[in-house]
């Protein structure tokens, strides 16, 4: 088949439930749509995102959980973000609990068709290769990052490794999804300490450091726009495909992906309502049937 790779650029703010549902719907439909790979960049409003098996009552400070429960019971959620509110959501991948904000970080999701990229099937190999793509994309701005732990990227500052990116994976119907976050502002790290407890499990290199001591942000000269271009180019280079000169032709919103897009957006609505914005899934990992 002819390789098809899409780029899904950032869109106006949506709730984390919308974003997570779209992410899963892409994975579910990618292989059947004969798509080789995809790159998506996205942002969440203030949100705590639990790993698949994480306990919210153990990881999140009590007052934040109480505010979420009050909002669920009294108001409910839609697609658009609520102002002055911290969401709680549970993603499809494992790993720890993280905090997102619209200005403090940017999220990326990389999708690969395992039928055509069989070298990504072993978990460790897939992390090594995909973290390598992210690291190379940052190096174009003279930012030297290194893999550390199972799935982190770090910067070395005065001989100390500080985390700038955490990653996790899930797989659906022959598609591997690796998503992660890049910290853009130091203010995000302050917020992490305000809403999250020290994690119950940590990588060896953390050495019981607090959030503020362990995390760091990208340099102030980092350009999100340039990085988006560099990331797309690195994915195409990894695939061995010609780098597009016009990104509009590979846009998720282009005519070439119209059928795929309609399938994804239609299915994501069902997934969002049934799963991601359902408090039983968020708090207890249960999905009513």
Short mmCIF file of C-alpha atoms in Angstrom, two decimals:
data_model
loop_
_atom_site.label_atom_id
_atom_site.label_comp_id
_atom_site.label_asym_id
_atom_site.label_seq_id
_atom_site.Cartn_x
_atom_site.Cartn_y
_atom_site.Cartn_z
CA UNK A 1 0.00 0.00 0.00
CA UNK A 2 1.06 3.63 -0.42
CA UNK A 3 2.23 5.03 2.93
CA UNK A 4 -0.18 7.51 4.46
CA UNK A 5 0.95 9.68 7.35
CA UNK A 6 -1.19 12.41 8.94
CA UNK A 7 -0.36 15.43 11.06
CA UNK A 8 -3.02 16.59 13.54
CA UNK A 9 -2.02 20.11 14.67
CA UNK A 10 -3.23 21.78 17.88
CA UNK A 11 -6.86 22.90 17.81
CA UNK A 12 -8.81 25.34 20.05
CA UNK A 13 -9.05 24.13 23.67
CA UNK A 14 -11.22 21.12 24.44
CA UNK A 15 -11.81 19.10 27.60
CA UNK A 16 -9.35 16.30 28.41
CA UNK A 17 -12.18 13.83 27.83
CA UNK A 18 -12.56 15.03 24.25
CA UNK A 19 -8.80 14.86 23.69
CA UNK A 20 -8.40 11.37 25.14
CA UNK A 21 -11.41 10.04 23.23
CA UNK A 22 -10.08 11.38 19.91
CA UNK A 23 -6.71 9.82 20.68
CA UNK A 24 -8.27 6.38 21.24
CA UNK A 25 -10.58 6.65 18.22
CA UNK A 26 -7.59 7.38 15.99
CA UNK A 27 -5.86 4.24 17.26
CA UNK A 28 -8.95 2.08 16.78
CA UNK A 29 -9.39 3.16 13.15
CA UNK A 30 -5.80 3.61 11.95
CA UNK A 31 -4.95 0.11 10.65
CA UNK A 32 -8.31 -0.54 8.98
CA UNK A 33 -7.92 2.81 7.22
CA UNK A 34 -4.53 1.67 5.85
CA UNK A 35 -2.67 4.51 7.51
CA UNK A 36 1.02 4.05 8.23
CA UNK A 37 1.56 6.61 11.00
CA UNK A 38 0.34 9.82 12.55
CA UNK A 39 1.55 12.76 14.63
CA UNK A 40 -0.81 14.70 16.88
CA UNK A 41 -0.04 17.75 19.03
CA UNK A 42 -2.58 18.84 21.62
CA UNK A 43 -3.12 20.71 24.88
CA UNK A 44 -5.40 20.23 27.85
CA UNK A 45 -6.87 22.79 30.23
CA UNK A 46 -5.84 22.33 33.88
CA UNK A 47 -6.13 18.55 34.17
CA UNK A 48 -4.80 15.69 36.24
CA UNK A 49 -4.38 12.64 34.02
CA UNK A 50 -4.23 9.29 35.79
CA UNK A 51 -2.41 6.28 34.40
CA UNK A 52 -4.71 3.35 33.65
CA UNK A 53 -4.17 1.63 37.02
CA UNK A 54 -3.56 4.66 39.25
CA UNK A 55 -5.60 5.32 42.39
CA UNK A 56 -6.89 8.93 42.41
CA UNK A 57 -7.38 8.96 46.17
CA UNK A 58 -3.74 8.02 46.69
CA UNK A 59 -2.17 10.28 44.06
CA UNK A 60 -4.30 13.42 44.10
CA UNK A 61 -4.81 15.82 46.98
CA UNK A 62 -8.16 15.40 48.67
CA UNK A 63 -9.53 18.88 48.01
CA UNK A 64 -8.94 18.49 44.25
CA UNK A 65 -10.82 15.17 44.14
CA UNK A 66 -13.66 16.68 46.19
CA UNK A 67 -14.00 19.62 43.78
CA UNK A 68 -14.12 17.19 40.83
CA UNK A 69 -16.79 15.05 42.51
CA UNK A 70 -18.87 18.14 43.27
CA UNK A 71 -18.70 19.26 39.64
CA UNK A 72 -19.68 15.80 38.39
CA UNK A 73 -22.72 15.63 40.65
CA UNK A 74 -23.95 19.20 40.17
CA UNK A 75 -23.04 20.23 36.63
CA UNK A 76 -21.39 17.56 34.46
CA UNK A 77 -19.02 17.95 31.52
CA UNK A 78 -19.08 18.84 27.84
CA UNK A 79 -16.51 19.19 25.05
CA UNK A 80 -15.34 22.70 25.89
CA UNK A 81 -13.11 23.40 28.90
CA UNK A 82 -14.43 24.86 32.13
CA UNK A 83 -12.65 27.99 33.42
CA UNK A 84 -11.03 27.93 36.86
CA UNK A 85 -11.44 24.20 37.24
CA UNK A 86 -9.00 21.28 37.49
CA UNK A 87 -10.24 18.21 35.63
CA UNK A 88 -9.43 14.64 36.60
CA UNK A 89 -9.25 12.07 33.80
CA UNK A 90 -7.91 8.55 33.26
CA UNK A 91 -6.01 7.68 30.10
CA UNK A 92 -5.75 4.36 28.23
CA UNK A 93 -2.04 3.88 28.95
CA UNK A 94 -0.20 2.88 32.11
CA UNK A 95 2.36 4.90 34.01
CA UNK A 96 2.04 7.61 36.61
CA UNK A 97 -0.22 10.58 37.25
CA UNK A 98 0.59 13.88 35.52
CA UNK A 99 -0.70 17.45 35.42
CA UNK A 100 -1.45 19.39 32.22
CA UNK A 101 -2.25 23.03 31.54
CA UNK A 102 -2.79 25.10 28.40
CA UNK A 103 0.39 27.13 28.79
CA UNK A 104 2.54 24.86 30.95
CA UNK A 105 3.06 21.94 28.60
CA UNK A 106 2.35 20.51 25.17
CA UNK A 107 1.29 16.92 24.54
CA UNK A 108 2.21 14.74 21.61
CA UNK A 109 0.84 11.42 20.38
CA UNK A 110 2.69 9.31 17.83
CA UNK A 111 0.79 6.50 16.09
CA UNK A 112 2.34 3.64 14.14
CA UNK A 113 0.80 0.75 12.23
CA UNK A 114 2.34 -2.40 13.72
CA UNK A 115 1.56 -4.36 10.57
CA UNK A 116 4.03 -2.22 8.66
CA UNK A 117 6.42 -1.33 11.52
CA UNK A 118 6.98 -4.72 13.11
CA UNK A 119 10.20 -3.54 14.79
CA UNK A 120 8.01 -1.57 17.22
CA UNK A 121 6.24 -4.65 18.57
CA UNK A 122 8.71 -5.31 21.45
CA UNK A 123 7.88 -2.76 24.16
CA UNK A 124 11.46 -1.77 25.05
CA UNK A 125 12.47 -1.44 21.40
CA UNK A 126 9.45 0.73 20.70
CA UNK A 127 10.22 3.09 23.58
CA UNK A 128 13.88 3.34 22.52
CA UNK A 129 13.03 4.14 18.91
CA UNK A 130 10.21 6.58 19.61
CA UNK A 131 12.05 8.41 22.40
CA UNK A 132 14.89 8.72 19.90
CA UNK A 133 12.54 10.48 17.47
CA UNK A 134 11.46 12.96 20.17
CA UNK A 135 15.04 13.57 21.30
CA UNK A 136 16.22 14.21 17.72
CA UNK A 137 13.37 16.65 17.14
CA UNK A 138 14.52 18.68 20.17
CA UNK A 139 18.17 18.60 19.09
CA UNK A 140 17.33 20.86 16.12
CA UNK A 141 16.96 23.63 18.70
CA UNK A 142 20.21 22.73 20.43
CA UNK A 143 18.33 20.98 23.25
CA UNK A 144 20.19 17.81 24.21
CA UNK A 145 17.83 15.38 25.91
CA UNK A 146 18.48 11.83 27.08
CA UNK A 147 16.26 8.80 27.76
CA UNK A 148 16.15 7.86 31.43
CA UNK A 149 14.14 5.32 33.42
CA UNK A 150 11.61 3.32 31.44
CA UNK A 151 10.16 6.12 29.34
CA UNK A 152 11.37 9.58 30.41
CA UNK A 153 13.41 12.23 28.63
CA UNK A 154 15.70 14.37 30.78
CA UNK A 155 18.01 17.36 30.57
CA UNK A 156 21.29 17.42 32.43
CA UNK A 157 21.65 20.53 34.58
CA UNK A 158 24.82 20.98 36.61
CA UNK A 159 25.41 17.24 36.60
CA UNK A 160 21.86 16.40 37.67
CA UNK A 161 19.23 14.74 35.46
CA UNK A 162 15.89 16.55 35.49
CA UNK A 163 12.77 15.28 33.76
CA UNK A 164 11.22 17.26 30.90
CA UNK A 165 9.05 14.53 29.40
CA UNK A 166 7.20 11.45 30.57
CA UNK A 167 5.86 8.90 28.07
CA UNK A 168 3.43 6.00 28.08
CA UNK A 169 1.95 3.60 25.51
CA UNK A 170 -1.18 1.72 24.63
CA UNK A 171 -2.08 -0.50 21.69
CA UNK A 172 -5.40 -0.90 19.89
CA UNK A 173 -6.20 -3.11 16.89
CA UNK A 174 -2.68 -3.25 15.50
CA UNK A 175 -1.83 0.37 16.29
CA UNK A 176 0.77 1.47 18.83
CA UNK A 177 0.28 4.87 20.44
CA UNK A 178 3.04 6.57 22.38
CA UNK A 179 2.04 9.81 24.04
CA UNK A 180 4.02 12.17 26.18
CA UNK A 181 4.30 15.71 27.42
CA UNK A 182 6.95 18.42 27.24
CA UNK A 183 7.12 20.91 30.11
CA UNK A 184 7.15 24.47 28.78
CA UNK A 185 6.93 26.60 31.95
CA UNK A 186 8.29 26.36 35.48
CA UNK A 187 4.86 27.46 36.77
CA UNK A 188 3.49 24.06 35.77
CA UNK A 189 5.90 22.40 38.19
CA UNK A 190 4.61 24.57 41.04
CA UNK A 191 1.05 23.50 40.17
CA UNK A 192 2.08 19.84 40.18
CA UNK A 193 3.14 20.18 43.80
CA UNK A 194 -0.16 21.87 44.67
CA UNK A 195 -2.43 19.14 43.30
CA UNK A 196 -0.44 15.89 43.46
CA UNK A 197 1.15 13.92 46.27
CA UNK A 198 4.65 12.49 45.89
CA UNK A 199 4.16 9.45 43.61
CA UNK A 200 3.90 6.06 45.34
CA UNK A 201 6.34 4.63 42.77
CA UNK A 202 9.24 6.44 41.14
CA UNK A 203 12.18 5.68 38.81
CA UNK A 204 15.49 4.97 40.51
CA UNK A 205 17.09 8.14 39.20
CA UNK A 206 14.49 10.34 40.93
CA UNK A 207 16.00 9.46 44.34
CA UNK A 208 12.98 10.74 46.31
CA UNK A 209 13.38 14.27 44.95
CA UNK A 210 10.32 16.53 45.25
CA UNK A 211 8.40 17.56 42.12
CA UNK A 212 10.24 20.89 42.11
CA UNK A 213 13.66 19.22 42.43
CA UNK A 214 12.94 16.47 39.90
CA UNK A 215 11.13 18.29 37.06
CA UNK A 216 12.31 21.10 34.82
CA UNK A 217 11.04 23.03 31.83
CA UNK A 218 12.47 23.48 28.36
CA UNK A 219 14.65 26.56 27.79
CA UNK A 220 12.80 29.82 27.14
CA UNK A 221 14.12 29.92 23.55
CA UNK A 222 12.22 26.72 22.70
CA UNK A 223 9.82 27.28 19.79
CA UNK A 224 6.70 25.12 19.66
CA UNK A 225 6.21 25.99 15.97
CA UNK A 226 9.70 24.96 14.93
CA UNK A 227 9.51 21.81 17.04
CA UNK A 228 6.27 20.75 15.34
CA UNK A 229 8.00 20.94 11.95
CA UNK A 230 11.07 19.12 13.23
CA UNK A 231 8.99 16.36 14.86
CA UNK A 232 7.05 15.69 11.64
CA UNK A 233 10.30 15.60 9.67
CA UNK A 234 11.89 13.16 12.13
CA UNK A 235 8.90 10.81 11.89
CA UNK A 236 9.08 10.84 8.09
CA UNK A 237 12.82 10.23 8.25
CA UNK A 238 12.30 7.27 10.58
CA UNK A 239 9.72 5.86 8.15
CA UNK A 240 12.11 6.33 5.24
CA UNK A 241 9.59 8.51 3.44
CA UNK A 242 10.13 11.81 1.56
CA UNK A 243 9.63 14.76 3.90
CA UNK A 244 6.61 16.81 2.76
CA UNK A 245 7.25 20.36 1.69
CA UNK A 246 3.64 21.35 2.34
CA UNK A 247 2.19 20.12 5.63
CA UNK A 248 -1.34 21.05 4.56
CA UNK A 249 -1.33 17.98 2.31
CA UNK A 250 -0.81 15.66 5.28
CA UNK A 251 -3.19 17.48 7.62
CA UNK A 252 -5.75 15.37 9.48
CA UNK A 253 -8.25 17.97 8.25
CA UNK A 254 -7.33 17.62 4.56
CA UNK A 255 -9.45 15.97 1.89
CA UNK A 256 -7.14 12.95 1.75
CA UNK A 257 -8.13 12.00 5.31
CA UNK A 258 -11.81 12.97 5.16
CA UNK A 259 -13.21 9.44 5.50
CA UNK A 260 -10.80 8.57 8.29
CA UNK A 261 -11.51 11.86 10.06
CA UNK A 262 -15.28 11.33 9.96
CA UNK A 263 -14.88 7.83 11.40
CA UNK A 264 -12.59 9.08 14.16
CA UNK A 265 -14.75 12.02 15.20
CA UNK A 266 -17.95 9.96 15.15
CA UNK A 267 -16.47 7.15 17.23
CA UNK A 268 -14.74 9.54 19.61
CA UNK A 269 -18.10 10.98 20.68
CA UNK A 270 -19.27 7.56 21.82
CA UNK A 271 -15.98 6.85 23.58
CA UNK A 272 -15.98 10.23 25.31
CA UNK A 273 -19.50 9.88 26.70
CA UNK A 274 -19.32 6.22 27.67
CA UNK A 275 -15.77 6.10 28.97
CA UNK A 276 -13.58 9.14 29.47
CA UNK A 277 -16.00 11.62 31.03
CA UNK A 278 -17.72 8.89 33.04
CA UNK A 279 -16.73 9.36 36.71
CA UNK A 280 -16.93 5.59 37.31
CA UNK A 281 -14.10 5.12 34.82
CA UNK A 282 -12.15 8.11 36.10
CA UNK A 283 -12.33 7.18 39.77
CA UNK A 284 -12.73 3.41 39.73
CA UNK A 285 -11.77 2.24 36.23
CA UNK A 286 -15.26 0.86 35.61
CA UNK A 287 -17.22 1.27 32.37
CA UNK A 288 -20.93 0.44 32.67
CA UNK A 289 -22.23 -1.83 29.92
#
